[in-house]
Amino acid sequence: MWIQLGLVMAFHLYVFAAPDLTITHKVYLDVALREQKMDRIVIGLYGKQVPKTVENFRALCTCETGMGNYGVKRCYKGSKFHKVLRGYFIQGGDFVYNNGRGGESIYGRFFRDENFEIKHDRPGILSSAAFGRDANQSQFMILLRDWKTLDGLQMAFGIVLSGMETVNIIASQGIGDESPITDVEVVDSGELPLN
């Protein structure tokens, strides 16, 4: 009986355990609006909870994987924020076409969902912008508010640590579900030390 009770308790602890929000990597996006550089966006990544997703984003920030299958470098540097849904999110990461129709992961065209444990429960959450179930690639979104509708649909995997003012300026360029009014380009990206 005690063994059964222990197994049941262990199962409940496993199923209902909070996600591991340990920041394992810190990356940055330097952004320019109309060719005028804005404050850096620094993002903490939750690599213990979603390691494959985090490695994809980190490597695309550092541009270390070279040319992709579409004849362009797999790298956020030079890509644009192509979509703003005012009040909800900004979206970028399509370094293939810069319009939301392309993108590529470091693992190939797509990679599978890892889990949906991290919730979309606050502004600044970094989330995948997948084309559907198990269709993650390079596109991402940064939330402007909590948006729990995305829980179970998109994988959250990081948080903006600084530069939320820049995110809000980018968001102010949008009209509804349209592209940003002006070019918002990632002029540099990379990885920072954790300390």
PDB file of C-alpha atoms in Angstrom:
ATOM      1  CA  MET A   1       0.000   0.000   0.000  1.00  0.00           C
ATOM      2  CA  TRP A   2       2.767   2.449   0.914  1.00  0.00           C
ATOM      3  CA  ILE A   3       4.552   1.703  -2.341  1.00  0.00           C
ATOM      4  CA  GLN A   4       1.374   2.370  -4.329  1.00  0.00           C
ATOM      5  CA  LEU A   5       0.786   5.623  -2.444  1.00  0.00           C
ATOM      6  CA  GLY A   6       4.375   6.677  -3.104  1.00  0.00           C
ATOM      7  CA  LEU A   7       4.040   5.952  -6.819  1.00  0.00           C
ATOM      8  CA  VAL A   8       0.799   7.939  -7.019  1.00  0.00           C
ATOM      9  CA  MET A   9       2.408  10.903  -5.217  1.00  0.00           C
ATOM     10  CA  ALA A  10       5.483  10.761  -7.484  1.00  0.00           C
ATOM     11  CA  PHE A  11       3.203  10.713 -10.543  1.00  0.00           C
ATOM     12  CA  HIS A  12       1.286  13.770  -9.302  1.00  0.00           C
ATOM     13  CA  LEU A  13       4.517  15.640  -8.563  1.00  0.00           C
ATOM     14  CA  TYR A  14       5.774  14.847 -12.074  1.00  0.00           C
ATOM     15  CA  VAL A  15       2.536  15.773 -13.851  1.00  0.00           C
ATOM     16  CA  PHE A  16       1.839  18.941 -11.874  1.00  0.00           C
ATOM     17  CA  ALA A  17       5.409  20.174 -11.413  1.00  0.00           C
ATOM     18  CA  ALA A  18       6.085  23.757 -12.451  1.00  0.00           C
ATOM     19  CA  PRO A  19       8.178  24.170 -15.605  1.00  0.00           C
ATOM     20  CA  ASP A  20      11.892  24.772 -15.155  1.00  0.00           C
ATOM     21  CA  LEU A  21      12.399  28.475 -15.873  1.00  0.00           C
ATOM     22  CA  THR A  22      16.156  28.410 -15.369  1.00  0.00           C
ATOM     23  CA  ILE A  23      17.788  30.763 -17.859  1.00  0.00           C
ATOM     24  CA  THR A  24      20.512  28.744 -19.561  1.00  0.00           C
ATOM     25  CA  HIS A  25      21.423  31.188 -22.334  1.00  0.00           C
ATOM     26  CA  LYS A  26      21.190  34.926 -22.903  1.00  0.00           C
ATOM     27  CA  VAL A  27      20.928  36.323 -26.437  1.00  0.00           C
ATOM     28  CA  TYR A  28      20.327  39.714 -27.996  1.00  0.00           C
ATOM     29  CA  LEU A  29      18.675  41.347 -30.979  1.00  0.00           C
ATOM     30  CA  ASP A  30      19.876  44.797 -32.044  1.00  0.00           C
ATOM     31  CA  VAL A  31      17.051  46.411 -33.987  1.00  0.00           C
ATOM     32  CA  ALA A  32      16.799  49.459 -36.242  1.00  0.00           C
ATOM     33  CA  LEU A  33      13.607  51.304 -37.114  1.00  0.00           C
ATOM     34  CA  ARG A  34      13.907  53.285 -40.351  1.00  0.00           C
ATOM     35  CA  GLU A  35      17.682  52.662 -40.108  1.00  0.00           C
ATOM     36  CA  GLN A  36      17.821  54.287 -36.653  1.00  0.00           C
ATOM     37  CA  LYS A  37      19.201  51.884 -34.049  1.00  0.00           C
ATOM     38  CA  MET A  38      17.063  51.306 -30.956  1.00  0.00           C
ATOM     39  CA  ASP A  39      17.889  49.882 -27.549  1.00  0.00           C
ATOM     40  CA  ARG A  40      19.018  46.256 -27.541  1.00  0.00           C
ATOM     41  CA  ILE A  41      16.501  43.483 -26.801  1.00  0.00           C
ATOM     42  CA  VAL A  42      18.066  40.952 -24.396  1.00  0.00           C
ATOM     43  CA  ILE A  43      16.313  37.597 -24.043  1.00  0.00           C
ATOM     44  CA  GLY A  44      16.765  34.824 -21.482  1.00  0.00           C
ATOM     45  CA  LEU A  45      16.206  31.293 -22.789  1.00  0.00           C
ATOM     46  CA  TYR A  46      14.769  28.372 -20.785  1.00  0.00           C
ATOM     47  CA  GLY A  47      17.078  25.615 -22.013  1.00  0.00           C
ATOM     48  CA  LYS A  48      16.319  23.059 -19.318  1.00  0.00           C
ATOM     49  CA  GLN A  49      12.629  22.967 -20.226  1.00  0.00           C
ATOM     50  CA  VAL A  50      12.861  23.091 -24.039  1.00  0.00           C
ATOM     51  CA  PRO A  51      16.526  22.453 -24.977  1.00  0.00           C
ATOM     52  CA  LYS A  52      16.074  21.773 -28.695  1.00  0.00           C
ATOM     53  CA  THR A  53      13.949  24.898 -29.221  1.00  0.00           C
ATOM     54  CA  VAL A  54      16.397  27.021 -27.240  1.00  0.00           C
ATOM     55  CA  GLU A  55      19.385  25.681 -29.176  1.00  0.00           C
ATOM     56  CA  ASN A  56      17.638  26.518 -32.442  1.00  0.00           C
ATOM     57  CA  PHE A  57      16.991  30.134 -31.383  1.00  0.00           C
ATOM     58  CA  ARG A  58      20.455  30.563 -29.848  1.00  0.00           C
ATOM     59  CA  ALA A  59      22.238  29.262 -32.953  1.00  0.00           C
ATOM     60  CA  LEU A  60      20.116  31.488 -35.217  1.00  0.00           C
ATOM     61  CA  CYS A  61      21.119  34.477 -33.070  1.00  0.00           C
ATOM     62  CA  THR A  62      24.834  33.640 -33.358  1.00  0.00           C
ATOM     63  CA  CYS A  63      24.583  32.761 -37.078  1.00  0.00           C
ATOM     64  CA  GLU A  64      26.909  29.793 -36.522  1.00  0.00           C
ATOM     65  CA  THR A  65      25.221  27.176 -38.707  1.00  0.00           C
ATOM     66  CA  GLY A  66      25.983  28.747 -42.085  1.00  0.00           C
ATOM     67  CA  MET A  67      23.916  28.495 -45.233  1.00  0.00           C
ATOM     68  CA  GLY A  68      20.535  26.835 -45.155  1.00  0.00           C
ATOM     69  CA  ASN A  69      18.556  24.869 -47.713  1.00  0.00           C
ATOM     70  CA  TYR A  70      17.163  28.056 -49.299  1.00  0.00           C
ATOM     71  CA  GLY A  71      20.537  29.551 -50.219  1.00  0.00           C
ATOM     72  CA  VAL A  72      20.517  32.137 -47.430  1.00  0.00           C
ATOM     73  CA  LYS A  73      22.425  32.174 -44.156  1.00  0.00           C
ATOM     74  CA  ARG A  74      20.472  30.759 -41.220  1.00  0.00           C
ATOM     75  CA  CYS A  75      20.715  33.910 -39.144  1.00  0.00           C
ATOM     76  CA  TYR A  76      18.467  36.536 -37.604  1.00  0.00           C
ATOM     77  CA  LYS A  77      20.903  39.318 -38.507  1.00  0.00           C
ATOM     78  CA  GLY A  78      19.444  41.108 -41.534  1.00  0.00           C
ATOM     79  CA  SER A  79      15.922  39.753 -41.047  1.00  0.00           C
ATOM     80  CA  LYS A  80      12.875  41.914 -40.333  1.00  0.00           C
ATOM     81  CA  PHE A  81       9.982  41.986 -37.939  1.00  0.00           C
ATOM     82  CA  HIS A  82       7.307  41.262 -40.510  1.00  0.00           C
ATOM     83  CA  LYS A  83       4.132  41.171 -38.434  1.00  0.00           C
ATOM     84  CA  VAL A  84       2.573  43.152 -35.628  1.00  0.00           C
ATOM     85  CA  LEU A  85      -0.719  42.291 -34.022  1.00  0.00           C
ATOM     86  CA  ARG A  86      -1.169  45.445 -31.999  1.00  0.00           C
ATOM     87  CA  GLY A  87      -1.772  44.739 -28.352  1.00  0.00           C
ATOM     88  CA  TYR A  88      -0.774  41.068 -28.687  1.00  0.00           C
ATOM     89  CA  PHE A  89       2.639  40.368 -30.262  1.00  0.00           C
ATOM     90  CA  ILE A  90       5.395  41.260 -32.674  1.00  0.00           C
ATOM     91  CA  GLN A  91       6.706  38.547 -34.985  1.00  0.00           C
ATOM     92  CA  GLY A  92       9.997  38.004 -36.785  1.00  0.00           C
ATOM     93  CA  GLY A  93      12.475  35.328 -37.767  1.00  0.00           C
ATOM     94  CA  ASP A  94      11.674  34.790 -41.460  1.00  0.00           C
ATOM     95  CA  PHE A  95      15.197  35.327 -42.798  1.00  0.00           C
ATOM     96  CA  VAL A  96      14.275  33.569 -46.076  1.00  0.00           C
ATOM     97  CA  TYR A  97      11.531  35.874 -47.439  1.00  0.00           C
ATOM     98  CA  ASN A  98      11.067  38.469 -44.635  1.00  0.00           C
ATOM     99  CA  ASN A  99       7.290  38.263 -44.993  1.00  0.00           C
ATOM    100  CA  GLY A 100       6.204  35.387 -42.733  1.00  0.00           C
ATOM    101  CA  ARG A 101       6.032  32.760 -45.470  1.00  0.00           C
ATOM    102  CA  GLY A 102       9.490  31.315 -44.923  1.00  0.00           C
ATOM    103  CA  GLY A 103      12.025  30.322 -42.345  1.00  0.00           C
ATOM    104  CA  GLU A 104      14.141  27.339 -41.479  1.00  0.00           C
ATOM    105  CA  SER A 105      15.393  25.709 -38.315  1.00  0.00           C
ATOM    106  CA  ILE A 106      18.948  24.555 -37.714  1.00  0.00           C
ATOM    107  CA  TYR A 107      17.544  20.998 -37.873  1.00  0.00           C
ATOM    108  CA  GLY A 108      16.007  21.388 -41.354  1.00  0.00           C
ATOM    109  CA  ARG A 109      12.736  22.906 -42.546  1.00  0.00           C
ATOM    110  CA  PHE A 110      10.763  22.055 -39.375  1.00  0.00           C
ATOM    111  CA  PHE A 111      11.259  20.392 -36.007  1.00  0.00           C
ATOM    112  CA  ARG A 112       8.805  18.773 -33.605  1.00  0.00           C
ATOM    113  CA  ASP A 113       7.179  20.382 -30.571  1.00  0.00           C
ATOM    114  CA  GLU A 114       9.010  19.573 -27.326  1.00  0.00           C
ATOM    115  CA  ASN A 115       6.331  20.486 -24.781  1.00  0.00           C
ATOM    116  CA  PHE A 116       3.896  23.244 -23.868  1.00  0.00           C
ATOM    117  CA  GLU A 117       4.693  23.528 -20.161  1.00  0.00           C
ATOM    118  CA  ILE A 118       5.751  27.190 -20.152  1.00  0.00           C
ATOM    119  CA  LYS A 119       2.677  29.391 -20.270  1.00  0.00           C
ATOM    120  CA  HIS A 120       2.028  32.559 -22.271  1.00  0.00           C
ATOM    121  CA  ASP A 121       1.195  34.397 -19.072  1.00  0.00           C
ATOM    122  CA  ARG A 122       2.965  37.779 -19.281  1.00  0.00           C
ATOM    123  CA  PRO A 123       4.363  40.440 -21.585  1.00  0.00           C
ATOM    124  CA  GLY A 124       7.828  39.662 -22.926  1.00  0.00           C
ATOM    125  CA  ILE A 125       7.325  35.912 -23.346  1.00  0.00           C
ATOM    126  CA  LEU A 126       9.281  34.578 -26.336  1.00  0.00           C
ATOM    127  CA  SER A 127       7.312  31.943 -28.212  1.00  0.00           C
ATOM    128  CA  SER A 128       7.520  29.888 -31.358  1.00  0.00           C
ATOM    129  CA  ALA A 129       5.462  31.027 -34.331  1.00  0.00           C
ATOM    130  CA  ALA A 130       4.999  27.564 -35.788  1.00  0.00           C
ATOM    131  CA  PHE A 131       2.997  26.831 -38.933  1.00  0.00           C
ATOM    132  CA  GLY A 132       1.106  24.136 -37.004  1.00  0.00           C
ATOM    133  CA  ARG A 133       1.662  21.088 -34.831  1.00  0.00           C
ATOM    134  CA  ASP A 134       5.319  19.935 -35.019  1.00  0.00           C
ATOM    135  CA  ALA A 135       6.107  22.659 -37.589  1.00  0.00           C
ATOM    136  CA  ASN A 136       8.572  24.857 -35.690  1.00  0.00           C
ATOM    137  CA  GLN A 137      11.282  26.679 -37.605  1.00  0.00           C
ATOM    138  CA  SER A 138      12.941  30.095 -37.198  1.00  0.00           C
ATOM    139  CA  GLN A 139       9.906  32.355 -36.768  1.00  0.00           C
ATOM    140  CA  PHE A 140       9.159  33.659 -33.286  1.00  0.00           C
ATOM    141  CA  MET A 141       6.912  36.099 -31.493  1.00  0.00           C
ATOM    142  CA  ILE A 142       7.345  38.312 -28.454  1.00  0.00           C
ATOM    143  CA  LEU A 143       4.156  38.853 -26.497  1.00  0.00           C
ATOM    144  CA  LEU A 144       2.917  42.306 -25.525  1.00  0.00           C
ATOM    145  CA  ARG A 145       0.504  40.874 -22.933  1.00  0.00           C
ATOM    146  CA  ASP A 146      -0.527  37.540 -21.492  1.00  0.00           C
ATOM    147  CA  TRP A 147      -2.252  35.469 -24.156  1.00  0.00           C
ATOM    148  CA  LYS A 148      -3.251  32.110 -22.754  1.00  0.00           C
ATOM    149  CA  THR A 149      -4.970  31.170 -26.023  1.00  0.00           C
ATOM    150  CA  LEU A 150      -1.494  30.181 -27.280  1.00  0.00           C
ATOM    151  CA  ASP A 151      -0.981  27.650 -24.455  1.00  0.00           C
ATOM    152  CA  GLY A 152      -0.878  24.193 -26.009  1.00  0.00           C
ATOM    153  CA  LEU A 153      -0.515  25.644 -29.528  1.00  0.00           C
ATOM    154  CA  GLN A 154       2.859  27.412 -29.514  1.00  0.00           C
ATOM    155  CA  MET A 155       5.947  26.707 -27.405  1.00  0.00           C
ATOM    156  CA  ALA A 156       7.043  29.469 -25.043  1.00  0.00           C
ATOM    157  CA  PHE A 157      10.794  29.230 -24.476  1.00  0.00           C
ATOM    158  CA  GLY A 158      12.174  32.527 -23.187  1.00  0.00           C
ATOM    159  CA  ILE A 159      11.551  35.976 -21.719  1.00  0.00           C
ATOM    160  CA  VAL A 160      12.669  39.507 -22.573  1.00  0.00           C
ATOM    161  CA  LEU A 161      15.089  40.587 -19.822  1.00  0.00           C
ATOM    162  CA  SER A 162      15.641  44.121 -21.122  1.00  0.00           C
ATOM    163  CA  GLY A 163      14.532  46.145 -24.116  1.00  0.00           C
ATOM    164  CA  MET A 164      10.779  45.821 -23.697  1.00  0.00           C
ATOM    165  CA  GLU A 165      10.570  49.527 -24.600  1.00  0.00           C
ATOM    166  CA  THR A 166      11.983  48.622 -28.027  1.00  0.00           C
ATOM    167  CA  VAL A 167       9.442  45.812 -28.365  1.00  0.00           C
ATOM    168  CA  ASN A 168       6.635  48.297 -27.625  1.00  0.00           C
ATOM    169  CA  ILE A 169       8.000  50.790 -30.180  1.00  0.00           C
ATOM    170  CA  ILE A 170       8.010  48.029 -32.816  1.00  0.00           C
ATOM    171  CA  ALA A 171       4.453  47.148 -31.783  1.00  0.00           C
ATOM    172  CA  SER A 172       3.338  50.745 -32.287  1.00  0.00           C
ATOM    173  CA  GLN A 173       4.251  50.436 -35.985  1.00  0.00           C
ATOM    174  CA  GLY A 174       1.488  47.933 -36.700  1.00  0.00           C
ATOM    175  CA  ILE A 175      -2.048  48.336 -37.961  1.00  0.00           C
ATOM    176  CA  GLY A 176      -4.170  45.411 -36.805  1.00  0.00           C
ATOM    177  CA  ASP A 177      -2.920  42.200 -38.400  1.00  0.00           C
ATOM    178  CA  GLU A 178      -0.747  43.958 -40.982  1.00  0.00           C
ATOM    179  CA  SER A 179       2.988  44.157 -41.474  1.00  0.00           C
ATOM    180  CA  PRO A 180       4.827  46.970 -39.698  1.00  0.00           C
ATOM    181  CA  ILE A 181       4.362  50.342 -41.414  1.00  0.00           C
ATOM    182  CA  THR A 182       8.114  50.911 -41.599  1.00  0.00           C
ATOM    183  CA  ASP A 183      11.061  48.558 -41.939  1.00  0.00           C
ATOM    184  CA  VAL A 184      12.100  47.120 -38.599  1.00  0.00           C
ATOM    185  CA  GLU A 185      15.332  45.211 -39.140  1.00  0.00           C
ATOM    186  CA  VAL A 186      17.522  43.057 -36.898  1.00  0.00           C
ATOM    187  CA  VAL A 187      20.887  44.691 -37.595  1.00  0.00           C
ATOM    188  CA  ASP A 188      22.833  42.398 -35.266  1.00  0.00           C
ATOM    189  CA  SER A 189      22.214  39.378 -33.044  1.00  0.00           C
ATOM    190  CA  GLY A 190      24.295  37.131 -30.856  1.00  0.00           C
ATOM    191  CA  GLU A 191      24.857  35.517 -27.475  1.00  0.00           C
ATOM    192  CA  LEU A 192      25.851  37.189 -24.200  1.00  0.00           C
ATOM    193  CA  PRO A 193      27.521  35.751 -21.099  1.00  0.00           C
ATOM    194  CA  LEU A 194      25.044  34.597 -18.464  1.00  0.00           C
ATOM    195  CA  ASN A 195      26.612  36.556 -15.589  1.00  0.00           C
TER     196      ASN A 195
END
